[in-house]
PDB file of C-alpha atoms in Angstrom:
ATOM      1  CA  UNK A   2      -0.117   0.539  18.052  1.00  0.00           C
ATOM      2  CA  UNK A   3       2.340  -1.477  16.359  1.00  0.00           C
ATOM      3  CA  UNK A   4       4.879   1.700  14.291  1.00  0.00           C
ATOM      4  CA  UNK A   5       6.506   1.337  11.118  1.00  0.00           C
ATOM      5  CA  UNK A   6       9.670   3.768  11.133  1.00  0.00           C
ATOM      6  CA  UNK A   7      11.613   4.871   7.865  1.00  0.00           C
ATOM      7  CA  UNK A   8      14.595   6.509   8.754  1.00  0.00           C
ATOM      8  CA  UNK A   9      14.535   9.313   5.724  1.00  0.00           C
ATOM      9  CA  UNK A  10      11.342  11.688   5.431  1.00  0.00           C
ATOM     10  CA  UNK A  11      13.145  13.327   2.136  1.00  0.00           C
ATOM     11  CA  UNK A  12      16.653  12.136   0.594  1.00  0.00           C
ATOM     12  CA  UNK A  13      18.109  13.687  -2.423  1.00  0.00           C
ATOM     13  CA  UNK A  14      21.369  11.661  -4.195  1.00  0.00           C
ATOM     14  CA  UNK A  15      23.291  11.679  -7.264  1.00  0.00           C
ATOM     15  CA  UNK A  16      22.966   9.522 -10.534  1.00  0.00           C
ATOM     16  CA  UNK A  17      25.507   6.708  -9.825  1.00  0.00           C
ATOM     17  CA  UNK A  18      25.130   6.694  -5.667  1.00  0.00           C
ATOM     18  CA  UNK A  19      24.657   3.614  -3.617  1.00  0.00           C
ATOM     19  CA  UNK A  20      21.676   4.463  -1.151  1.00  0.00           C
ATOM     20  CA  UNK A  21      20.223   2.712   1.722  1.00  0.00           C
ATOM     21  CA  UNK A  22      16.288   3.208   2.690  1.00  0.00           C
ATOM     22  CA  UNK A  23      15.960   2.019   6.101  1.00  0.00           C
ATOM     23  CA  UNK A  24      12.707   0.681   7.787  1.00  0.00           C
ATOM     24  CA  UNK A  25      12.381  -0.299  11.256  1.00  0.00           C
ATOM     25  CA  UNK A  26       9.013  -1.756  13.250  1.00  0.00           C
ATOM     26  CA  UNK A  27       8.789  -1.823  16.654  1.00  0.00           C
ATOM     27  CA  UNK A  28       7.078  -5.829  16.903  1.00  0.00           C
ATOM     28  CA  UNK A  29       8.341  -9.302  16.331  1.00  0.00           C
ATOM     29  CA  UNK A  30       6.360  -9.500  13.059  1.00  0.00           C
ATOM     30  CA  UNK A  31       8.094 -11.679  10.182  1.00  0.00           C
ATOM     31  CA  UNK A  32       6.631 -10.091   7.313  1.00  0.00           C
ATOM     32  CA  UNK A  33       7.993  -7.049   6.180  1.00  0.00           C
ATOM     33  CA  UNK A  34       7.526  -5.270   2.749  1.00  0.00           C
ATOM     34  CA  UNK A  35       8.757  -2.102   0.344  1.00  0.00           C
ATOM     35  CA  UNK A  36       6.548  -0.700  -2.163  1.00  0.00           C
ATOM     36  CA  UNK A  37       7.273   2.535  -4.406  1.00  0.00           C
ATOM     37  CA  UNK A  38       4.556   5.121  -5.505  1.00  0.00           C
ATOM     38  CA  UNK A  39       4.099   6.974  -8.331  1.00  0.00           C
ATOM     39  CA  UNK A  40       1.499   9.233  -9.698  1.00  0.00           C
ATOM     40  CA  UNK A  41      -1.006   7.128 -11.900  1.00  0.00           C
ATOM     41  CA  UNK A  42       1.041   3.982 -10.925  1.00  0.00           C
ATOM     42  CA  UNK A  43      -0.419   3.440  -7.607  1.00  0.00           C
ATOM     43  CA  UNK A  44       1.673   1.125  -5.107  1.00  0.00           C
ATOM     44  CA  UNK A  45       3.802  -1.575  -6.566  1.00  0.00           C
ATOM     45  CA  UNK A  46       5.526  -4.050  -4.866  1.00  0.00           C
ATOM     46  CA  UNK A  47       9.650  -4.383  -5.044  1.00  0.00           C
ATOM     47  CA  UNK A  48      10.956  -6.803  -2.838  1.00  0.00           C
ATOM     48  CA  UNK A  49       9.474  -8.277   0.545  1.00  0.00           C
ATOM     49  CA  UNK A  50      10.783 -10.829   3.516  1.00  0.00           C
ATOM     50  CA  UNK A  51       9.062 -13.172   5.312  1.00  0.00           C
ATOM     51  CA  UNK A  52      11.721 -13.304   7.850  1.00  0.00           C
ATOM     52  CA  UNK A  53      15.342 -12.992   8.698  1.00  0.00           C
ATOM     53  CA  UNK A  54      17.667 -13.550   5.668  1.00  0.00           C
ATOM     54  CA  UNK A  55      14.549 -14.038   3.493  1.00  0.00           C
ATOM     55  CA  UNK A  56      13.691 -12.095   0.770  1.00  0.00           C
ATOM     56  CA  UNK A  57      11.553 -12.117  -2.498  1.00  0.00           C
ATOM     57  CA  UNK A  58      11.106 -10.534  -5.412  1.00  0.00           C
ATOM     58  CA  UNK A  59       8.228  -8.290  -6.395  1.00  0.00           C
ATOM     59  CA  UNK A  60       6.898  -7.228  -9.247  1.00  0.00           C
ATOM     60  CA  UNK A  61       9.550  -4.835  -9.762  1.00  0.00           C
ATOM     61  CA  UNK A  62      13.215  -5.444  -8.625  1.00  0.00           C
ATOM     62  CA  UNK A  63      15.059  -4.136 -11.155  1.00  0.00           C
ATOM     63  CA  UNK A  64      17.709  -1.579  -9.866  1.00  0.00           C
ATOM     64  CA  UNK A  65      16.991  -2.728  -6.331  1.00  0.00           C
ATOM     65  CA  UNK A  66      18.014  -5.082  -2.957  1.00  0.00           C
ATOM     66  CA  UNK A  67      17.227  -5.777   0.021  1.00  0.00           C
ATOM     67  CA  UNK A  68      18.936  -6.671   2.838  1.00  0.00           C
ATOM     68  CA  UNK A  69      16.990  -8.386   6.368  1.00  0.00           C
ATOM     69  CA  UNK A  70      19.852  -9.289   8.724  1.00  0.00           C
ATOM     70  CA  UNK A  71      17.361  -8.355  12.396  1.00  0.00           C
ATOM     71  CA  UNK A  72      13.429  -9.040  12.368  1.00  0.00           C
ATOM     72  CA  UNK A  73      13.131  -5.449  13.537  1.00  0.00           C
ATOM     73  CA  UNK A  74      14.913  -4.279  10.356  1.00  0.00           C
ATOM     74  CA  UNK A  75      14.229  -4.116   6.258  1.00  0.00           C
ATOM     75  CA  UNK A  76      16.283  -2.659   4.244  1.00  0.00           C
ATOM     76  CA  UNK A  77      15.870  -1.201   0.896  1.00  0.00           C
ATOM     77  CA  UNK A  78      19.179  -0.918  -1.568  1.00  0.00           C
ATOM     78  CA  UNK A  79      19.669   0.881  -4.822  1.00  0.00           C
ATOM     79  CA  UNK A  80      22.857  -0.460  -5.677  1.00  0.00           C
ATOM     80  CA  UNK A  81      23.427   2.642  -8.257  1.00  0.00           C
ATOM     81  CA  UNK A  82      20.655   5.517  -8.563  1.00  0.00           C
ATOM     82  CA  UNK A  83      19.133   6.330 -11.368  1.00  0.00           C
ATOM     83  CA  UNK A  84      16.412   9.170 -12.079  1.00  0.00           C
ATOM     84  CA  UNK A  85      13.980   6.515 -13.336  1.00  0.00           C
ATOM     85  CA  UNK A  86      13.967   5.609  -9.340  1.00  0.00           C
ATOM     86  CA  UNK A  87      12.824   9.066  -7.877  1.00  0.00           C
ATOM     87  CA  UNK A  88       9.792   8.137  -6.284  1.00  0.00           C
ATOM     88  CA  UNK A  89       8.109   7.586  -2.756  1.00  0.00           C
ATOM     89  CA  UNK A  90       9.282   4.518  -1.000  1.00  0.00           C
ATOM     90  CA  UNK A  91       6.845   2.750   1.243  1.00  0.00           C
ATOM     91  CA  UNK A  92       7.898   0.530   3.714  1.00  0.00           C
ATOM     92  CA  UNK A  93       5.331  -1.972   5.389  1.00  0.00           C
ATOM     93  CA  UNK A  94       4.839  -5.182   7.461  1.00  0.00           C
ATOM     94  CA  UNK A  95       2.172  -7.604   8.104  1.00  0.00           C
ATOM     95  CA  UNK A  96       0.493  -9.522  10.881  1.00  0.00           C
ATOM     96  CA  UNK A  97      -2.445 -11.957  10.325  1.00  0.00           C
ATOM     97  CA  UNK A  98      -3.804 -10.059   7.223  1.00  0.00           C
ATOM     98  CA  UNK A  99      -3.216  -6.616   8.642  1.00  0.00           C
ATOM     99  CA  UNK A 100      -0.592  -4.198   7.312  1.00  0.00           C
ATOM    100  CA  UNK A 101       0.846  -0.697   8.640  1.00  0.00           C
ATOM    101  CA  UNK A 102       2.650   1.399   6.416  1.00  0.00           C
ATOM    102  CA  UNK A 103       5.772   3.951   7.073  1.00  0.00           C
ATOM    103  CA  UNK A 104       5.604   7.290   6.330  1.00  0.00           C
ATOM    104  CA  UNK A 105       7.678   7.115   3.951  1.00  0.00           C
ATOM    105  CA  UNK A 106      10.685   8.533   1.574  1.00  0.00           C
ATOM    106  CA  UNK A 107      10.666  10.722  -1.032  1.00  0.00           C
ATOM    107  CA  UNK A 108      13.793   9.797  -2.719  1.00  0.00           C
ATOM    108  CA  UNK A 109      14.747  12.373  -5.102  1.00  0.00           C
ATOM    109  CA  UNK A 110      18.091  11.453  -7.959  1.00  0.00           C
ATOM    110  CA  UNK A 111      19.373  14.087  -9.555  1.00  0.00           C
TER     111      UNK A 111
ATOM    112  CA  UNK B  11      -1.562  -7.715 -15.772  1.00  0.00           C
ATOM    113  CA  UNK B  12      -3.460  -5.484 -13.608  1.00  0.00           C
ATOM    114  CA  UNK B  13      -5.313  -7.827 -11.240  1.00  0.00           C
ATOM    115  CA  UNK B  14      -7.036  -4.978  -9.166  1.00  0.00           C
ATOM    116  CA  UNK B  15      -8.411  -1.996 -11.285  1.00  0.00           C
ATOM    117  CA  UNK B  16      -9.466   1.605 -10.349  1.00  0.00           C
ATOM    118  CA  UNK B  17     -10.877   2.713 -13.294  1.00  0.00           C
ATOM    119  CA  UNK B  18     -10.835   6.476 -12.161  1.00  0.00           C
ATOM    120  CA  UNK B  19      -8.063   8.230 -11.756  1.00  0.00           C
ATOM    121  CA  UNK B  20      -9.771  11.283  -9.925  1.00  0.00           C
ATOM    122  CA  UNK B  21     -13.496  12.269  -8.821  1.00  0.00           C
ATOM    123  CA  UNK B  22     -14.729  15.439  -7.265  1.00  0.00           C
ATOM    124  CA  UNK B  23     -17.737  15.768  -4.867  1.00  0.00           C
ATOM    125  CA  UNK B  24     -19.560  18.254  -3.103  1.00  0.00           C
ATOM    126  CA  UNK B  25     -19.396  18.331   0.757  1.00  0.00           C
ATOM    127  CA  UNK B  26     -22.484  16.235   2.337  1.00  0.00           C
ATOM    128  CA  UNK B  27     -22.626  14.367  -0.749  1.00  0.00           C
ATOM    129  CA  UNK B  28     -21.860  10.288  -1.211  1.00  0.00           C
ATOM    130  CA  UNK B  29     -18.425   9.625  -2.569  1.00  0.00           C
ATOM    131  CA  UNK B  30     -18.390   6.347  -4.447  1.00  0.00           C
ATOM    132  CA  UNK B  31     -15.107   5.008  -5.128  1.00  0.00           C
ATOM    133  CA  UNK B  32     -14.967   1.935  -7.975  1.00  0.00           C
ATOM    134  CA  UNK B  33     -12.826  -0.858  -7.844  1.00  0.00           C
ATOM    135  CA  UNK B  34     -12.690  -4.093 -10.217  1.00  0.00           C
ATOM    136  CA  UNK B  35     -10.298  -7.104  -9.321  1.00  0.00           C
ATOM    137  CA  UNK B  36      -9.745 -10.171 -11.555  1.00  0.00           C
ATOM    138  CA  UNK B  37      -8.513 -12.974  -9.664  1.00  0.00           C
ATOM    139  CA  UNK B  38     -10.658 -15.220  -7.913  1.00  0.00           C
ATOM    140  CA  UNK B  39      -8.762 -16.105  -5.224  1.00  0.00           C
ATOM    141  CA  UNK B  40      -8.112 -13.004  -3.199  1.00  0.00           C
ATOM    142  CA  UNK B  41      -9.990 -13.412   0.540  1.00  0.00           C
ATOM    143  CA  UNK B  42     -10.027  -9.699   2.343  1.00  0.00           C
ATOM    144  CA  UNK B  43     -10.497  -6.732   0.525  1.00  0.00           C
ATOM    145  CA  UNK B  44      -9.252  -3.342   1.553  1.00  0.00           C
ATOM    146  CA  UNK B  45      -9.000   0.444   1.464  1.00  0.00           C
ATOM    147  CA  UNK B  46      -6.410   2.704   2.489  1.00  0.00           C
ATOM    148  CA  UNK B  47      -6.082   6.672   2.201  1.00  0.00           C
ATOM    149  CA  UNK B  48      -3.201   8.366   1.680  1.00  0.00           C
ATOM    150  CA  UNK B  49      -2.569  11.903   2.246  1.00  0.00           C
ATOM    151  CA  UNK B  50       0.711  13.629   0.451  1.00  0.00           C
ATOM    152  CA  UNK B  51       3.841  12.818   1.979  1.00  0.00           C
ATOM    153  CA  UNK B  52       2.483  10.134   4.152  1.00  0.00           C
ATOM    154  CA  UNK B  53       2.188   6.535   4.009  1.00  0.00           C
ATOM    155  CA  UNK B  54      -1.533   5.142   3.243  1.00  0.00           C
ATOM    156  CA  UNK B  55      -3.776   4.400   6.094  1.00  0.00           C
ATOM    157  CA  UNK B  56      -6.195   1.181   6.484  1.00  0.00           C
ATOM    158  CA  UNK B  57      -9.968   2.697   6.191  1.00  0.00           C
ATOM    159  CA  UNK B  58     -12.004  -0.047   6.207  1.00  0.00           C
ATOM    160  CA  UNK B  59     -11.910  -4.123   4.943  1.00  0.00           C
ATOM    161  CA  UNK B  60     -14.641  -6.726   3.502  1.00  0.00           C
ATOM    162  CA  UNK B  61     -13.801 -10.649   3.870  1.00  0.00           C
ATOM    163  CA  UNK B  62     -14.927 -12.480   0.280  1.00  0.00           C
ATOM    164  CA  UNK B  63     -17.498 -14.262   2.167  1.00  0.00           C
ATOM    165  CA  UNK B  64     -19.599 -10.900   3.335  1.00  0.00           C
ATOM    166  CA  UNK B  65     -20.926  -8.840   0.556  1.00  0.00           C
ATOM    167  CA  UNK B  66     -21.281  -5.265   3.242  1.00  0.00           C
ATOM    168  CA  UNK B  67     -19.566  -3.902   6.294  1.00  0.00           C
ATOM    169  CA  UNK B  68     -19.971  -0.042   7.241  1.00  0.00           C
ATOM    170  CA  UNK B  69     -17.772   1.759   9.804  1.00  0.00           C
ATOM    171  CA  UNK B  70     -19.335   4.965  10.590  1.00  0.00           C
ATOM    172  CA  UNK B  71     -19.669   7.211   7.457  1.00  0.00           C
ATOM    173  CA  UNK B  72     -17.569   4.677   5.462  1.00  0.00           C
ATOM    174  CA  UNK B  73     -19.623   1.798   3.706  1.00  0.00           C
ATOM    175  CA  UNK B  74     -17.786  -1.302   1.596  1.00  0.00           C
ATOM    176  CA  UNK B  75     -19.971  -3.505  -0.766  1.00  0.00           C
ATOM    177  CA  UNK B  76     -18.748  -6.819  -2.464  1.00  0.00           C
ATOM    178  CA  UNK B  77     -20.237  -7.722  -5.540  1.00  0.00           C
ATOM    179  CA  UNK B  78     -17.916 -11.532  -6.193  1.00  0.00           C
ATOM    180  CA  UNK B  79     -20.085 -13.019  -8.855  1.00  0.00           C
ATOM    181  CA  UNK B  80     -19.593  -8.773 -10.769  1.00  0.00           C
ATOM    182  CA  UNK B  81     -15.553  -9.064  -9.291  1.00  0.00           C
ATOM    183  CA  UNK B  82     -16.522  -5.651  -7.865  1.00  0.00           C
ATOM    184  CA  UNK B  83     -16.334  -3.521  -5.257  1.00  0.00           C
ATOM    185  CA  UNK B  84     -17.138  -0.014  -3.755  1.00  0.00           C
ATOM    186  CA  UNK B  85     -16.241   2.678  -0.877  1.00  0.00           C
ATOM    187  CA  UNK B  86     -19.069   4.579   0.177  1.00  0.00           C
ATOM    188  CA  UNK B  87     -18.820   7.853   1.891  1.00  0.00           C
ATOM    189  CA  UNK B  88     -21.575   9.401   3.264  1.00  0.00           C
ATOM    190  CA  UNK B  89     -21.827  12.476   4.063  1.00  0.00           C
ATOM    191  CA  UNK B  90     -18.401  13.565   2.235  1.00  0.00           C
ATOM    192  CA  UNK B  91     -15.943  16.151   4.336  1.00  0.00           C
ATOM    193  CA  UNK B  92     -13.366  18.015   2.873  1.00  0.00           C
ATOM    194  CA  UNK B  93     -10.946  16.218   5.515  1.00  0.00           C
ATOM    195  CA  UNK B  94     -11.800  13.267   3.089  1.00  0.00           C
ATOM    196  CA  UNK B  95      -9.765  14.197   0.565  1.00  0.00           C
ATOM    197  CA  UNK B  96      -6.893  12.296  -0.482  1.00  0.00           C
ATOM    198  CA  UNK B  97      -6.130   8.901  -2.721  1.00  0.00           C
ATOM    199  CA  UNK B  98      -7.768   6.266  -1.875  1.00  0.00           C
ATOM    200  CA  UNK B  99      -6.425   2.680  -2.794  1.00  0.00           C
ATOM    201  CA  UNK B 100      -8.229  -0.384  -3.234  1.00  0.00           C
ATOM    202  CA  UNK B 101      -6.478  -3.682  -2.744  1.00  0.00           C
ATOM    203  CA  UNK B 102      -6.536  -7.130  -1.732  1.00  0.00           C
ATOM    204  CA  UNK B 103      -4.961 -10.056  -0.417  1.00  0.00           C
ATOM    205  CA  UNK B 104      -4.219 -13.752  -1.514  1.00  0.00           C
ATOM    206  CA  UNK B 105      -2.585 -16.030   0.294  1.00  0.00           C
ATOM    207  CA  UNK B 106       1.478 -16.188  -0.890  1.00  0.00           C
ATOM    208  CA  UNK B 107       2.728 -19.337   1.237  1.00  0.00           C
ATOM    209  CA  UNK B 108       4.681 -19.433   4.518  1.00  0.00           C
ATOM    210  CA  UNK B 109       1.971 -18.399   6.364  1.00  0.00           C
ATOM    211  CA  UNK B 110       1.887 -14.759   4.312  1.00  0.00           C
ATOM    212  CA  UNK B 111      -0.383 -12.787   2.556  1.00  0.00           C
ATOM    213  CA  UNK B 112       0.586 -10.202  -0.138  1.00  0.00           C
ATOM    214  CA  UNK B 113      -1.416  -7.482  -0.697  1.00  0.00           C
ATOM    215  CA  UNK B 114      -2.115  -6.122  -4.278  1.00  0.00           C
ATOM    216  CA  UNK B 115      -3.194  -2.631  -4.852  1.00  0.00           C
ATOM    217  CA  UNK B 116      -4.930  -0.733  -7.585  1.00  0.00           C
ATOM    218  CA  UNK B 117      -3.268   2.627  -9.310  1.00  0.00           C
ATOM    219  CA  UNK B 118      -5.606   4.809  -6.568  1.00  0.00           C
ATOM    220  CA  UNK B 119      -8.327   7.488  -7.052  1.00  0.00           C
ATOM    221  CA  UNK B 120      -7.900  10.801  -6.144  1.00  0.00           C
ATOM    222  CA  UNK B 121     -11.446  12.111  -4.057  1.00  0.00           C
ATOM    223  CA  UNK B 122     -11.482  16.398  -4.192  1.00  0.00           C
ATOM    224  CA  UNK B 123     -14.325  17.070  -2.279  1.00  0.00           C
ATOM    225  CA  UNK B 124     -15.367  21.043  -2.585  1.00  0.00           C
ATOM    226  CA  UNK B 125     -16.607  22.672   0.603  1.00  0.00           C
TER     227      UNK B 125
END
């Protein structure tokens, strides 16, 4: 079974704080994706990567970036946190049509 | 634009009943059809799928139906378990170039189903 790793189960920051979500799989698959979920909001897409040193923009990247330096590794940036971006981060990547998810974040700014 | 719709936010059913979960999508183009369940705190899971060329496929107690020419489809759950509930997304995929798909997901139902 192909595993989808985020790094953080629960993070709490500050207003103003630089943090790094980290996602790791454990296959050579190019496509790699983060998502955030909110109540009555359902899963929407911030930035994904097709493969190393690629990225794209979502449907919202506002407040966010994304770094992809190893296959293996997507990272999720929030250059400066703001409240607005509490939420649960889901990390994913794709093979042929299929997708496995993380467990994801729960990223908490106070 | 929302291009795949769950038109209820929440539905309750009564264990050993059929859950029916909605979902409406608008653009033509998407190929494979999904659903994932989430529980809290934990990323969503992959239920079941439906290419946009079949119009049923069942996997045990979980049913999916395609309606293209309505833009509609449905989760079936028959016979309902409490273990059941949790969100339940619909979404879908359309080819984005490179060789990727993207997958685009509706807001989610929430299924409470009452022992």
């Amino acid at each position: 079974d192909v595993k989808v790793t985020q790094s953080s189960r629960y993070l709490v920051k500050r207003t103003g704080e630089k943090v790094f979500l980290e996602c790791v799989q454990d296959m050579d698959h190019e496509n790699m994706f983060w998502y955030r979920q909110d109540p009555g909001l359902g899963l929407r897409l911030i930035y994904f990567s097709y493969d190393v040193k690629m990225k794209e923009k979502g449907d919202i990247p506002e407040g966010y970036s994304v770094s992809r330096e190893k296959k293996e590794r997507f990272s999720l940036i929030l250059e400066s946190a703001s409240t607005n971006q509490t939420s649960m981060y889901l990390c994913a990547r794709s093979h042929r049509g299929g997708y496995t998810f993380g467990s994801g974040t729960r990223l908490t700014v106070v | 634009d929302q291009q795949v719709k769950q038109n209820s936010p929440s539905l309750s059913v009564q264990e050993g009943r059929i859950s029916i979960l909605n979902c409406d999508y608008t653009n033509s183009m998407f190929d494979y059809f999904l659903w994932y369940k989430k529980y809290p705190a934990e990323g969503p899971t992959f239920l079941i799928s439906i290419s946009s060329i079949k119009d049923k496929n069942e996997d045990g107690r979980f049913t999916v139906f395609l309606n293209k020419s309505a833009k509609h489809l449905s989760l079936h759950i028959v016979p309902s378990q409490p273990g059941d509930s949790a969100v339940y997304f619909c979404a879908a995929t359309s080819y984005s170039g490179a060789g990727s798909y993207q997958l685009t997901f509706g807001k989610g139902t929430k299924l409470s189903v009452i022992p």
